[in-house]
Amino acid sequence: MKRRVMIDCDPGIDDSLALMLALSMEEELEVTGITIVCGNSPVDMGAANAKKVLEHMGRLDIPVFKGAARPLEREYVDALDTHGRDGLGESFLPDVAGYDQDMGAVDFLEKTVKEGPCSVIALGPMTNLALLYQKNPAAFAQIEEIVSMGGNFRSHGNCSPVAEYNYWADPDGAALVYEAMANLGKKISMVGLDVTRKIVLTPDLLEYMKRLSPDRGKFVEKITKFYFDFHWRQERLIGCVINDPLAVAYFADRTLCEGTEAYVQVETEGISIGQTVVDSMGFYGKHPNALVLTATDPVRFFSLFFGRLLGLEESGLDLIPALVKEVGR
Ligand code: BDR
Ligand code: CA
């Protein structure tokens, strides 16, 4: 069944790959709009990058709405060290003129959920969602489902020993959204570092992509080169972890990840700021407000990712199992 969805993001290299995947899944997803939050990139840069991706995909018909320019309470800290000075891997693709929306992201989220069932795939800090809740809790309650790339359970953080960037960048926004979901008796699907760390785009996989589809492969190469270099410098990893596309893939195919339901609280202060405290043992005695994903299948993910991005049958992507296994993670 085709589902209506808004993609809330901060592009961002891996956000851009996630947008490309979502736009390639027309059978499963109707992307009603893209909302931008400050995160990896400042909000204006993120919106400009989303338009660059839409242009590459030939989908400038999809509207892009600018949202929060700063987190709920904390000072804004970008991640341009990870994503490059232009937020898109220093690809310096030309800006796309026009296609600007007068409406802001929060108003668009509010309007869209009122029009009919619609979910949100959140790929950046959850500031826009928190602002929607503050503005109109009833509209927030109407969101069909939230799948969020963020947090970590048994895996270590990527911004501190215990915190993942999206929730670390706006811990108050994330904490508010998790609390609001708990009060509504609903669950966020938390696609955190436990699963996204397994999704490593390697030089071999990228080479395979270029062989199969030179144009698309070269675009991916252009925007990921900086990300490859960053991962080498930071983690001695030959490849790059592409977090955000897994959240899109999981939204469309629930068999790609498995996890555990638990009550999750996001820490907002101190040395563990941004940490997702996952009460998997039920110490607090509270109803689960999250499905925390803990396992995934990278071969199946990359088969889907390649198949959709390149417009090929998955059955023909015979090299993927061997190329993914080489990572050994
Ligand atoms: C998250 O932060 C950003 O670097 C990525 O876009 C992803 O959403 C991973 O921690
Ligand atoms: Ca992101």
Short mmCIF file of C-alpha atoms and ligand atoms in Angstrom, two decimals:
data_model
loop_
_atom_site.label_atom_id
_atom_site.label_comp_id
_atom_site.label_asym_id
_atom_site.label_seq_id
_atom_site.Cartn_x
_atom_site.Cartn_y
_atom_site.Cartn_z
CA MET A 1 0.00 0.00 0.00
CA LYS A 2 1.32 3.43 -0.94
CA ARG A 3 1.74 5.67 2.12
CA ARG A 4 1.86 9.47 2.36
CA VAL A 5 4.98 10.69 4.04
CA MET A 6 6.87 13.90 4.78
CA ILE A 7 10.63 13.78 5.02
CA ASP A 8 12.05 16.04 7.70
CA CYS A 9 15.78 16.36 7.13
CA ASP A 10 19.00 18.36 7.31
CA PRO A 11 20.83 17.60 4.05
CA GLY A 12 23.50 16.51 4.57
CA ILE A 13 25.19 13.82 2.48
CA ASP A 14 23.35 10.78 3.79
CA ASP A 15 20.07 12.74 3.97
CA SER A 16 20.52 13.37 0.25
CA LEU A 17 20.97 9.65 -0.41
CA ALA A 18 17.86 9.03 1.69
CA LEU A 19 15.89 11.55 -0.37
CA MET A 20 17.07 9.86 -3.55
CA LEU A 21 15.91 6.50 -2.20
CA ALA A 22 12.53 7.84 -1.09
CA LEU A 23 11.92 9.42 -4.49
CA SER A 24 12.80 6.12 -6.15
CA MET A 25 10.16 4.24 -4.15
CA GLU A 26 7.10 5.55 -5.92
CA GLU A 27 5.24 2.27 -5.51
CA GLU A 28 5.45 2.49 -1.73
CA LEU A 29 5.78 6.19 -0.88
CA GLU A 30 4.05 9.38 -1.81
CA VAL A 31 6.43 12.10 -0.64
CA THR A 32 4.12 15.05 0.03
CA GLY A 33 6.93 17.43 0.90
CA ILE A 34 10.39 17.86 2.33
CA THR A 35 10.78 19.87 5.51
CA ILE A 36 14.17 21.20 6.51
CA VAL A 37 15.61 21.57 9.98
CA CYS A 38 18.96 22.98 11.03
CA GLY A 39 21.33 20.14 11.73
CA ASN A 40 24.15 18.95 9.55
CA SER A 41 23.70 22.19 7.59
CA PRO A 42 22.14 25.52 8.52
CA VAL A 43 18.52 25.55 7.39
CA ASP A 44 19.00 27.71 4.25
CA MET A 45 21.86 25.52 3.09
CA GLY A 46 19.83 22.38 3.80
CA ALA A 47 16.93 23.68 1.71
CA ALA A 48 19.31 24.57 -1.13
CA ASN A 49 20.80 21.08 -0.98
CA ALA A 50 17.37 19.42 -1.03
CA LYS A 51 16.58 21.36 -4.23
CA LYS A 52 19.88 20.23 -5.77
CA VAL A 53 18.93 16.61 -5.07
CA LEU A 54 15.42 17.14 -6.43
CA GLU A 55 16.86 18.63 -9.59
CA HIS A 56 19.16 15.64 -10.05
CA MET A 57 16.16 13.34 -9.59
CA GLY A 58 13.98 15.41 -11.93
CA ARG A 59 11.50 15.95 -9.07
CA LEU A 60 11.41 19.69 -8.46
CA ASP A 61 7.63 19.29 -8.25
CA ILE A 62 8.11 18.20 -4.62
CA PRO A 63 7.95 21.25 -2.34
CA VAL A 64 10.71 22.07 0.16
CA PHE A 65 9.78 23.96 3.36
CA LYS A 66 12.26 25.65 5.66
CA GLY A 67 11.87 25.00 9.37
CA ALA A 68 13.77 25.68 12.55
CA ALA A 69 17.00 27.65 12.26
CA ARG A 70 18.06 26.72 15.77
CA PRO A 71 17.38 23.94 18.29
CA LEU A 72 14.64 24.31 20.89
CA GLU A 73 16.91 25.48 23.69
CA ARG A 74 20.54 24.65 22.96
CA GLU A 75 22.86 26.66 20.79
CA TYR A 76 23.05 25.41 17.23
CA VAL A 77 26.08 23.27 16.32
CA ASP A 78 26.32 22.25 12.66
CA ALA A 79 28.09 19.17 11.30
CA LEU A 80 29.82 20.76 8.33
CA ASP A 81 33.07 19.13 9.48
CA THR A 82 31.39 15.85 8.51
CA HIS A 83 29.38 16.99 5.49
CA GLY A 84 31.66 19.63 3.93
CA ARG A 85 31.47 23.41 3.68
CA ASP A 86 28.42 23.24 1.39
CA GLY A 87 26.79 20.46 3.44
CA LEU A 88 26.89 18.28 0.34
CA GLY A 89 30.39 16.87 0.45
CA GLU A 90 31.98 19.99 -1.10
CA SER A 91 30.46 18.99 -4.42
CA PHE A 92 29.59 22.68 -4.90
CA LEU A 93 26.73 21.83 -7.24
CA PRO A 94 25.05 24.95 -8.63
CA ASP A 95 22.14 26.38 -6.69
CA VAL A 96 18.66 25.81 -8.07
CA ALA A 97 16.85 29.15 -8.39
CA GLY A 98 13.19 29.49 -7.46
CA TYR A 99 10.84 26.82 -6.12
CA ASP A 100 10.73 28.66 -2.78
CA GLN A 101 7.75 28.15 -0.49
CA ASP A 102 6.28 30.93 1.63
CA MET A 103 4.90 28.45 4.13
CA GLY A 104 7.19 27.28 6.93
CA ALA A 105 7.91 23.62 7.71
CA VAL A 106 5.84 23.48 10.89
CA ASP A 107 2.78 24.96 9.18
CA PHE A 108 3.20 22.49 6.33
CA LEU A 109 3.43 19.54 8.74
CA GLU A 110 0.32 20.79 10.52
CA LYS A 111 -1.66 21.32 7.31
CA THR A 112 -0.65 17.97 5.82
CA VAL A 113 -1.60 15.79 8.79
CA LYS A 114 -4.97 17.53 8.92
CA GLU A 115 -5.58 16.62 5.27
CA GLY A 116 -5.29 12.88 5.82
CA PRO A 117 -3.08 10.08 7.15
CA CYS A 118 0.56 11.01 6.78
CA SER A 119 3.75 9.86 8.48
CA VAL A 120 7.07 11.57 9.09
CA ILE A 121 10.50 10.15 8.43
CA ALA A 122 12.77 12.33 10.58
CA LEU A 123 16.38 12.32 9.41
CA GLY A 124 17.70 15.24 11.42
CA PRO A 125 17.24 16.80 14.85
CA MET A 126 13.55 16.68 15.82
CA THR A 127 13.12 20.43 16.33
CA ASN A 128 10.40 20.85 13.70
CA LEU A 129 8.37 18.03 15.23
CA ALA A 130 8.80 19.48 18.72
CA LEU A 131 7.65 22.89 17.44
CA LEU A 132 4.60 21.27 15.85
CA TYR A 133 3.77 19.69 19.20
CA GLN A 134 4.14 23.03 20.98
CA LYS A 135 2.02 24.81 18.36
CA ASN A 136 -0.73 22.24 17.92
CA PRO A 137 -0.61 19.04 20.02
CA ALA A 138 -3.76 17.74 18.33
CA ALA A 139 -2.11 17.97 14.90
CA PHE A 140 1.01 16.26 16.29
CA ALA A 141 -1.22 13.46 17.58
CA GLN A 142 -2.57 12.97 14.06
CA ILE A 143 0.83 12.01 12.63
CA GLU A 144 0.32 8.45 11.51
CA GLU A 145 3.81 7.27 12.39
CA ILE A 146 7.26 8.71 13.16
CA VAL A 147 10.38 6.86 12.02
CA SER A 148 13.42 8.66 13.34
CA MET A 149 17.07 8.22 12.48
CA GLY A 150 18.69 9.01 15.79
CA GLY A 151 19.88 7.73 19.13
CA ASN A 152 21.80 4.65 20.10
CA PHE A 153 21.23 1.79 22.53
CA ARG A 154 24.14 -0.67 22.81
CA SER A 155 26.30 1.09 20.27
CA HIS A 156 28.45 4.04 21.27
CA GLY A 157 27.71 7.61 20.27
CA ASN A 158 29.13 9.62 17.39
CA CYS A 159 29.14 13.04 19.09
CA SER A 160 30.09 11.98 22.58
CA PRO A 161 30.75 8.57 24.11
CA VAL A 162 27.01 8.14 24.56
CA ALA A 163 25.16 10.45 22.16
CA GLU A 164 24.23 10.39 18.49
CA TYR A 165 24.30 13.69 16.53
CA ASN A 166 20.59 14.26 15.76
CA TYR A 167 19.52 13.92 19.39
CA TRP A 168 22.69 15.54 20.73
CA ALA A 169 22.13 18.59 18.50
CA ASP A 170 18.63 19.15 19.88
CA PRO A 171 18.20 17.02 23.00
CA ASP A 172 15.28 19.11 24.24
CA GLY A 173 13.42 18.67 20.94
CA ALA A 174 14.03 14.92 20.95
CA ALA A 175 13.09 14.58 24.63
CA LEU A 176 9.85 16.46 24.04
CA VAL A 177 8.89 14.30 21.05
CA TYR A 178 9.59 11.03 22.91
CA GLU A 179 7.64 12.28 25.92
CA ALA A 180 4.75 13.40 23.74
CA MET A 181 4.64 9.98 22.09
CA ALA A 182 4.65 8.31 25.53
CA ASN A 183 1.68 10.46 26.56
CA LEU A 184 -0.16 9.50 23.38
CA GLY A 185 0.56 5.80 23.91
CA LYS A 186 2.37 5.70 20.55
CA LYS A 187 5.80 4.44 19.53
CA ILE A 188 8.60 6.05 17.55
CA SER A 189 10.64 3.69 15.41
CA MET A 190 14.16 4.52 16.51
CA VAL A 191 16.57 3.76 13.69
CA GLY A 192 19.72 4.49 15.66
CA LEU A 193 23.43 3.87 15.36
CA ASP A 194 23.02 0.20 16.45
CA VAL A 195 21.64 -0.50 13.00
CA THR A 196 22.88 2.36 10.81
CA ARG A 197 26.54 1.62 11.66
CA LYS A 198 26.09 -1.60 9.71
CA ILE A 199 25.26 0.33 6.55
CA VAL A 200 28.68 1.11 5.11
CA LEU A 201 29.04 2.30 1.53
CA THR A 202 32.46 1.03 0.52
CA PRO A 203 34.65 2.00 -2.44
CA ASP A 204 33.81 -1.37 -4.03
CA LEU A 205 30.09 -0.84 -3.68
CA LEU A 206 30.44 2.65 -5.15
CA GLU A 207 32.48 1.28 -8.04
CA TYR A 208 29.76 -1.33 -8.65
CA MET A 209 27.19 1.45 -8.67
CA LYS A 210 29.18 3.43 -11.24
CA ARG A 211 29.58 0.36 -13.46
CA LEU A 212 25.84 -0.34 -13.33
CA SER A 213 24.72 3.25 -13.81
CA PRO A 214 27.49 5.76 -14.61
CA ASP A 215 25.38 8.93 -14.24
CA ARG A 216 23.76 8.05 -10.93
CA GLY A 217 26.98 6.49 -9.65
CA LYS A 218 29.01 9.60 -10.46
CA PHE A 219 26.50 11.81 -8.67
CA VAL A 220 26.74 9.61 -5.58
CA GLU A 221 30.52 9.65 -5.86
CA LYS A 222 30.58 13.43 -6.11
CA ILE A 223 28.55 13.96 -2.95
CA THR A 224 30.17 11.17 -0.89
CA LYS A 225 33.89 11.73 -1.55
CA PHE A 226 34.24 14.10 1.39
CA TYR A 227 32.29 11.66 3.59
CA PHE A 228 34.69 8.83 2.68
CA ASP A 229 37.64 11.05 3.62
CA PHE A 230 35.97 12.07 6.87
CA HIS A 231 35.40 8.44 7.90
CA TRP A 232 39.01 7.57 7.12
CA ARG A 233 40.31 10.48 9.20
CA GLN A 234 37.88 9.92 12.05
CA GLU A 235 37.52 6.14 12.29
CA ARG A 236 40.13 4.61 9.96
CA LEU A 237 37.16 3.23 8.05
CA ILE A 238 37.48 2.65 4.30
CA GLY A 239 33.93 3.56 3.43
CA CYS A 240 31.22 5.75 4.87
CA VAL A 241 28.31 5.03 7.16
CA ILE A 242 25.14 6.15 5.40
CA ASN A 243 22.68 6.39 8.27
CA ASP A 244 19.62 8.09 6.86
CA PRO A 245 18.66 5.86 3.90
CA LEU A 246 18.09 2.96 6.31
CA ALA A 247 15.26 4.89 7.97
CA VAL A 248 13.56 5.35 4.59
CA ALA A 249 14.12 1.73 3.63
CA TYR A 250 12.76 0.53 6.98
CA PHE A 251 9.70 2.74 6.65
CA ALA A 252 8.89 0.98 3.40
CA ASP A 253 9.97 -2.54 4.41
CA ARG A 254 9.60 -3.59 8.06
CA THR A 255 11.52 -6.81 7.51
CA LEU A 256 14.81 -4.88 7.07
CA CYS A 257 15.33 -4.30 10.82
CA GLU A 258 14.38 -5.97 14.07
CA GLY A 259 14.28 -4.52 17.53
CA THR A 260 12.81 -4.27 20.93
CA GLU A 261 10.01 -2.16 22.34
CA ALA A 262 11.06 0.00 25.25
CA TYR A 263 10.49 3.24 27.07
CA VAL A 264 13.08 5.74 25.88
CA GLN A 265 14.03 9.00 27.49
CA VAL A 266 16.48 11.50 26.02
CA GLU A 267 18.94 13.11 28.42
CA THR A 268 19.00 16.92 28.17
CA GLU A 269 21.84 17.86 30.52
CA GLY A 270 25.32 17.01 31.71
CA ILE A 271 27.95 14.79 30.19
CA SER A 272 25.39 12.40 28.74
CA ILE A 273 23.39 15.14 26.98
CA GLY A 274 21.56 13.69 23.97
CA GLN A 275 21.85 10.09 25.14
CA THR A 276 18.88 7.81 24.57
CA VAL A 277 18.28 5.99 27.84
CA VAL A 278 16.61 2.79 26.67
CA ASP A 279 14.77 1.05 29.51
CA SER A 280 14.88 -2.39 27.92
CA MET A 281 14.57 -4.10 31.32
CA GLY A 282 11.50 -2.15 32.41
CA PHE A 283 13.05 -0.47 35.46
CA TYR A 284 10.75 2.56 35.14
CA GLY A 285 7.61 0.47 34.66
CA LYS A 286 6.48 2.75 31.85
CA HIS A 287 4.79 1.74 28.62
CA PRO A 288 7.13 1.59 25.63
CA ASN A 289 7.22 4.76 23.55
CA ALA A 290 9.71 3.37 21.05
CA LEU A 291 10.60 0.42 18.92
CA VAL A 292 14.39 0.46 19.20
CA LEU A 293 15.91 -1.23 16.16
CA THR A 294 18.92 -3.36 17.02
CA ALA A 295 19.53 -5.63 14.03
CA THR A 296 19.51 -5.19 10.28
CA ASP A 297 20.53 -6.98 7.11
CA PRO A 298 23.01 -4.87 5.10
CA VAL A 299 22.89 -7.17 2.07
CA ARG A 300 19.14 -6.78 1.79
CA PHE A 301 19.42 -3.04 2.41
CA PHE A 302 22.02 -2.52 -0.32
CA SER A 303 20.05 -4.70 -2.72
CA LEU A 304 17.04 -2.46 -2.21
CA PHE A 305 19.13 0.73 -2.28
CA PHE A 306 20.91 -0.15 -5.51
CA GLY A 307 17.81 -1.61 -7.12
CA ARG A 308 15.72 1.50 -6.54
CA LEU A 309 18.39 4.16 -7.05
CA LEU A 310 19.57 2.58 -10.27
CA GLY A 311 16.17 1.33 -11.46
CA LEU A 312 17.35 -2.30 -11.68
CA GLU A 313 15.87 -5.63 -10.63
CA GLU A 314 17.32 -6.75 -7.29
CA SER A 315 17.76 -10.26 -8.68
CA GLY A 316 20.35 -8.90 -11.14
CA LEU A 317 22.52 -7.32 -8.44
CA ASP A 318 24.51 -10.49 -7.95
CA LEU A 319 27.72 -8.91 -6.62
CA ILE A 320 26.15 -7.23 -3.61
CA PRO A 321 26.45 -10.15 -1.13
CA ALA A 322 30.18 -10.50 -1.80
CA LEU A 323 30.85 -6.76 -1.72
CA VAL A 324 28.91 -6.14 1.49
CA LYS A 325 30.53 -9.07 3.28
CA GLU A 326 33.97 -7.61 2.64
CA VAL A 327 33.25 -4.87 5.17
CA GLY A 328 33.23 -7.47 7.93
CA ARG A 329 31.28 -5.34 10.39
C1 BDR B 1 22.95 11.53 11.77
O1 BDR B 1 23.65 12.77 11.82
C2 BDR B 1 24.00 13.18 10.55
O2 BDR B 1 25.38 13.26 10.41
C3 BDR B 1 23.43 12.21 9.56
O3 BDR B 1 22.79 12.92 8.53
C4 BDR B 1 22.46 11.38 10.36
O4 BDR B 1 21.13 11.87 10.27
C5 BDR B 1 23.86 10.43 12.23
O5 BDR B 1 24.29 10.66 13.53
CA CA B 2 20.53 13.67 8.73
#
